[in-house]
Short mmCIF file of C-alpha atoms in Angstrom, two decimals:
data_model
loop_
_atom_site.label_atom_id
_atom_site.label_comp_id
_atom_site.label_asym_id
_atom_site.label_seq_id
_atom_site.Cartn_x
_atom_site.Cartn_y
_atom_site.Cartn_z
CA MET A 680 2.89 -9.20 12.41
CA SER A 681 1.47 -7.63 9.36
CA GLY A 682 4.49 -5.90 7.77
CA GLU A 683 2.43 -3.50 5.50
CA SER A 684 3.61 0.01 5.36
CA ILE A 685 1.41 3.08 6.18
CA LEU A 686 2.00 6.71 5.60
CA ILE A 687 0.40 9.12 8.26
CA ILE A 688 -0.12 12.69 6.99
CA GLU A 689 -1.42 14.52 9.93
CA ASP A 690 -0.49 17.95 11.27
CA GLU A 691 -1.65 17.36 14.82
CA ARG A 692 1.44 15.83 16.23
CA LYS A 693 -0.12 14.29 19.31
CA ILE A 694 -2.71 12.34 17.12
CA ALA A 695 -0.03 11.44 14.62
CA ARG A 696 2.18 10.02 17.28
CA LEU A 697 -0.68 8.11 18.96
CA ILE A 698 -1.63 6.58 15.60
CA GLN A 699 1.90 5.74 14.76
CA LEU A 700 2.51 4.03 18.08
CA GLU A 701 -0.62 1.98 17.78
CA LEU A 702 0.07 0.94 14.11
CA GLU A 703 3.73 -0.06 15.01
CA HIS A 704 2.43 -2.12 17.97
CA GLU A 705 0.15 -3.86 15.48
CA GLY A 706 3.26 -4.77 13.29
CA TYR A 707 2.76 -1.94 10.58
CA GLU A 708 5.77 -0.05 9.40
CA THR A 709 5.00 3.71 9.52
CA GLU A 710 6.25 7.18 8.67
CA ALA A 711 4.63 10.39 9.67
CA ALA A 712 4.41 13.87 7.84
CA SER A 713 2.87 17.13 9.24
CA THR A 714 2.21 19.10 6.14
CA GLY A 715 0.71 18.52 2.66
CA PHE A 716 3.98 19.09 0.85
CA SER A 717 6.08 16.94 3.16
CA GLY A 718 3.41 14.24 3.01
CA LEU A 719 3.36 14.22 -0.80
CA GLU A 720 7.13 14.03 -0.93
CA ALA A 721 7.15 11.15 1.53
CA PHE A 722 4.62 9.40 -0.51
CA LYS A 723 6.76 9.75 -3.66
CA ARG A 724 9.91 8.56 -1.86
CA GLY A 725 8.31 5.25 -0.50
CA GLN A 726 6.37 2.22 -1.41
CA TRP A 727 3.19 2.33 0.67
CA ASP A 728 0.34 -0.08 1.20
CA LEU A 729 -1.98 2.58 2.54
CA VAL A 730 -2.12 6.33 3.39
CA LEU A 731 -3.87 7.99 6.40
CA LEU A 732 -4.57 11.50 5.32
CA ASP A 733 -5.87 14.46 7.26
CA VAL A 734 -7.98 16.79 5.28
CA MET A 735 -7.04 20.03 7.05
CA LEU A 736 -3.27 20.42 6.47
CA PRO A 737 -0.97 23.34 6.20
CA GLU A 738 0.72 24.31 2.91
CA LEU A 739 -1.40 21.91 0.74
CA SER A 740 -4.94 20.70 1.68
CA GLY A 741 -5.62 17.00 2.12
CA MET A 742 -7.96 17.03 -0.79
CA GLU A 743 -5.20 18.41 -3.09
CA VAL A 744 -2.77 15.80 -1.76
CA LEU A 745 -5.34 13.13 -2.50
CA ARG A 746 -5.87 14.52 -6.05
CA ARG A 747 -2.05 14.43 -6.76
CA ILE A 748 -1.65 10.95 -5.22
CA ARG A 749 -4.55 9.74 -7.40
CA SER A 750 -2.77 11.07 -10.56
CA ILE A 751 0.06 8.72 -10.06
CA SER A 752 -1.16 5.92 -7.74
CA LYS A 753 -4.01 3.63 -6.76
CA THR A 754 -2.63 3.23 -3.17
CA PRO A 755 -5.55 3.09 -0.70
CA VAL A 756 -6.20 6.29 1.09
CA ILE A 757 -8.31 6.88 4.39
CA LEU A 758 -9.20 10.39 5.07
CA LEU A 759 -9.03 11.68 8.71
CA THR A 760 -11.06 14.83 9.37
CA ALA A 761 -13.21 16.78 11.79
CA ARG A 762 -15.71 17.45 9.15
CA ASP A 763 -18.77 15.30 9.09
CA SER A 764 -20.77 16.78 6.25
CA LEU A 765 -22.01 14.69 3.31
CA PRO A 766 -20.52 17.06 0.76
CA ASP A 767 -17.05 16.67 2.21
CA LYS A 768 -17.47 12.90 2.17
CA VAL A 769 -18.68 12.87 -1.32
CA SER A 770 -15.83 15.11 -2.50
CA GLY A 771 -13.24 12.91 -0.83
CA LEU A 772 -14.65 9.67 -2.12
CA ASP A 773 -15.21 11.11 -5.52
CA LEU A 774 -11.56 12.10 -5.73
CA GLY A 775 -10.66 8.42 -5.05
CA ALA A 776 -10.41 8.14 -1.24
CA ASN A 777 -11.24 4.60 -0.07
CA ASP A 778 -12.60 5.49 3.36
CA TYR A 779 -13.44 8.50 5.50
CA ILE A 780 -13.25 8.53 9.34
CA THR A 781 -14.33 11.51 11.47
CA LYS A 782 -12.39 12.77 14.44
CA PRO A 783 -12.60 12.08 17.32
CA PHE A 784 -12.43 8.32 16.59
CA GLU A 785 -11.63 5.19 18.54
CA ILE A 786 -8.43 3.58 17.62
CA GLU A 787 -9.92 0.09 17.40
CA GLU A 788 -12.28 1.47 14.77
CA LEU A 789 -9.41 3.00 12.69
CA LEU A 790 -7.49 -0.31 12.93
CA ALA A 791 -10.58 -2.24 11.82
CA ARG A 792 -11.06 0.12 8.78
CA ILE A 793 -7.31 -0.06 7.96
CA ARG A 794 -7.61 -3.97 7.92
CA ALA A 795 -10.70 -3.84 5.89
CA CYS A 796 -9.23 -1.43 3.36
CA LEU A 797 -6.13 -3.50 2.89
CA ARG A 798 -8.17 -6.60 2.48
CA MET A 799 -10.33 -4.88 -0.15
CA SER A 800 -7.26 -3.60 -1.90
CA VAL A 801 -5.92 -7.03 -2.39
CA ALA A 802 -9.29 -8.25 -3.67
CA TYR A 803 -9.62 -5.31 -5.96
CA LYS A 804 -6.19 -5.90 -7.41
CA ALA A 805 -7.07 -9.55 -8.12
CA SER A 806 -10.32 -8.44 -9.78
CA GLN A 807 -8.30 -6.08 -12.04
CA LYS A 808 -5.87 -8.65 -13.52
CA GLU A 809 -7.74 -8.41 -16.81
CA GLU A 810 -6.29 -5.62 -18.71
CA ARG A 811 -9.30 -5.02 -21.00
CA TYR A 812 -13.18 -5.58 -20.75
CA GLU A 813 -15.69 -5.36 -23.43
CA LEU A 814 -19.38 -5.55 -23.49
CA GLY A 815 -21.09 -4.97 -26.91
CA ASP A 816 -19.82 -1.67 -28.11
CA LEU A 817 -18.42 -0.70 -24.73
CA ALA A 818 -14.71 -1.05 -24.19
CA ILE A 819 -12.69 -0.55 -20.90
CA ASP A 820 -8.80 -0.46 -20.83
CA VAL A 821 -7.92 -1.09 -17.17
CA GLN A 822 -4.27 0.09 -17.53
CA THR A 823 -4.89 3.38 -19.21
CA ARG A 824 -8.28 3.74 -17.58
CA GLU A 825 -9.84 4.75 -20.92
CA VAL A 826 -13.56 4.00 -21.57
CA THR A 827 -15.15 4.14 -24.94
CA ARG A 828 -18.57 3.33 -26.41
CA GLU A 829 -19.12 3.22 -30.10
CA SER A 830 -15.52 4.27 -30.24
CA LYS A 831 -16.45 7.57 -28.54
CA PRO A 832 -14.34 8.48 -25.42
CA ILE A 833 -16.20 8.67 -22.07
CA GLU A 834 -14.79 10.66 -19.18
CA LEU A 835 -15.26 9.07 -15.79
CA THR A 836 -14.23 9.96 -12.27
CA PRO A 837 -12.02 7.43 -10.43
CA ARG A 838 -15.00 6.17 -8.40
CA GLU A 839 -17.21 5.86 -11.50
CA PHE A 840 -14.42 3.93 -13.36
CA ASP A 841 -13.98 1.54 -10.38
CA LEU A 842 -17.69 0.89 -10.25
CA LEU A 843 -17.96 0.38 -13.92
CA VAL A 844 -15.05 -2.15 -13.88
CA PHE A 845 -16.59 -4.03 -11.02
CA LEU A 846 -19.97 -4.27 -12.77
CA VAL A 847 -18.60 -5.38 -16.14
CA SER A 848 -16.19 -7.77 -14.56
CA HIS A 849 -19.25 -9.52 -13.01
CA LYS A 850 -21.52 -8.99 -16.17
CA SER A 851 -24.91 -10.79 -16.08
CA GLN A 852 -24.54 -11.29 -12.27
CA VAL A 853 -26.91 -9.50 -9.98
CA LEU A 854 -24.93 -7.48 -7.40
CA SER A 855 -26.45 -6.11 -4.21
CA ARG A 856 -25.66 -2.55 -3.01
CA GLU A 857 -23.77 -4.12 -0.13
CA GLN A 858 -21.48 -6.13 -2.45
CA ILE A 859 -20.87 -3.03 -4.53
CA ILE A 860 -19.97 -0.99 -1.46
CA GLU A 861 -17.67 -3.66 -0.05
CA HIS A 862 -15.70 -4.21 -3.43
CA VAL A 863 -15.79 -0.76 -4.92
CA TRP A 864 -15.49 1.58 -1.95
CA GLY A 865 -13.32 -0.91 -0.19
CA TYR A 866 -14.28 -0.43 3.42
CA ASP A 867 -16.81 -1.50 6.06
CA TYR A 868 -19.70 0.89 5.41
CA TYR A 869 -21.95 1.65 8.41
CA GLY A 870 -24.38 4.23 6.89
CA GLU A 871 -26.96 4.08 4.11
CA THR A 872 -26.21 2.33 0.79
CA ASN A 873 -27.88 5.05 -1.35
CA VAL A 874 -24.42 6.31 -2.36
CA VAL A 875 -24.41 3.34 -4.75
CA ASP A 876 -27.66 4.53 -6.30
CA VAL A 877 -26.14 8.01 -6.66
CA TYR A 878 -23.07 6.64 -8.52
CA ILE A 879 -25.26 4.40 -10.67
CA ARG A 880 -27.16 7.40 -11.77
CA TYR A 881 -23.94 9.34 -12.55
CA LEU A 882 -22.58 6.16 -14.52
CA ARG A 883 -25.84 5.65 -16.51
CA LYS A 884 -25.75 9.23 -17.71
CA LYS A 885 -22.35 8.80 -19.17
CA VAL A 886 -22.47 5.20 -20.35
CA ASP A 887 -26.15 4.62 -21.40
CA THR A 888 -28.20 7.68 -21.75
CA HIS A 889 -27.05 8.77 -25.20
CA PHE A 890 -26.79 5.44 -26.74
CA SER A 891 -29.45 3.17 -28.32
CA LYS A 892 -29.52 0.52 -25.57
CA PRO A 893 -28.81 0.47 -21.81
CA TYR A 894 -26.23 -1.93 -20.32
CA ILE A 895 -26.82 -0.99 -16.67
CA HIS A 896 -30.01 -2.56 -15.29
CA THR A 897 -31.84 -2.39 -11.99
CA VAL A 898 -33.01 -5.51 -10.33
CA ARG A 899 -35.74 -4.21 -8.10
CA GLY A 900 -35.21 -5.11 -4.44
CA VAL A 901 -32.02 -6.72 -5.07
CA GLY A 902 -29.37 -4.40 -6.77
CA TYR A 903 -27.82 -3.88 -10.25
CA THR A 904 -26.51 -5.95 -13.10
CA MET A 905 -24.63 -5.14 -16.26
CA LYS A 906 -25.61 -6.97 -19.46
CA GLU A 907 -26.54 -6.58 -23.14
#
């Protein structure tokens, strides 16, 4: 029996009930909410290990619920949606979602993604025990999520920040795209790994482009490393 607590925010009651029954059978503690506002209130009331969040919700959209959750918590969130377009996925992941599963889905796949997400959450928390990282003139405060270079503040999205912390916490190590996907996105990824290249490009523009020397380096055919 797992004992982890999972909040389900889903307006289709049959789907929510099916998920709830399956999760409770697996030993998870659950609660279900059917609107954006009620889901957000339930999140604030409880101590949750993971949130399953539908994108299309009444009263308050799933994306807005995710944005508000991320403003106060790093609790893992898996988005549930009927949409399968890349912009929707990127938007959700960029707001800080840990995974994205498209309806209809097999319950076995959802359970596998939940297990993977919870595992990666534990590993990520362990990797962030350090409160501050420094590399040359780059400074990262994990608790406040503030980043500076040459004492100048750098604004990063939640995903960019997590990627930067993972890179700098493994400085001078060459990290493959698969390793980065596993530890930063925190789920079993079945598609292309070019999402890593996209976010590395975003990060370079903010962290390296306007400064005298780059810290993020490409190792051709392998992946990326961060070093002076």
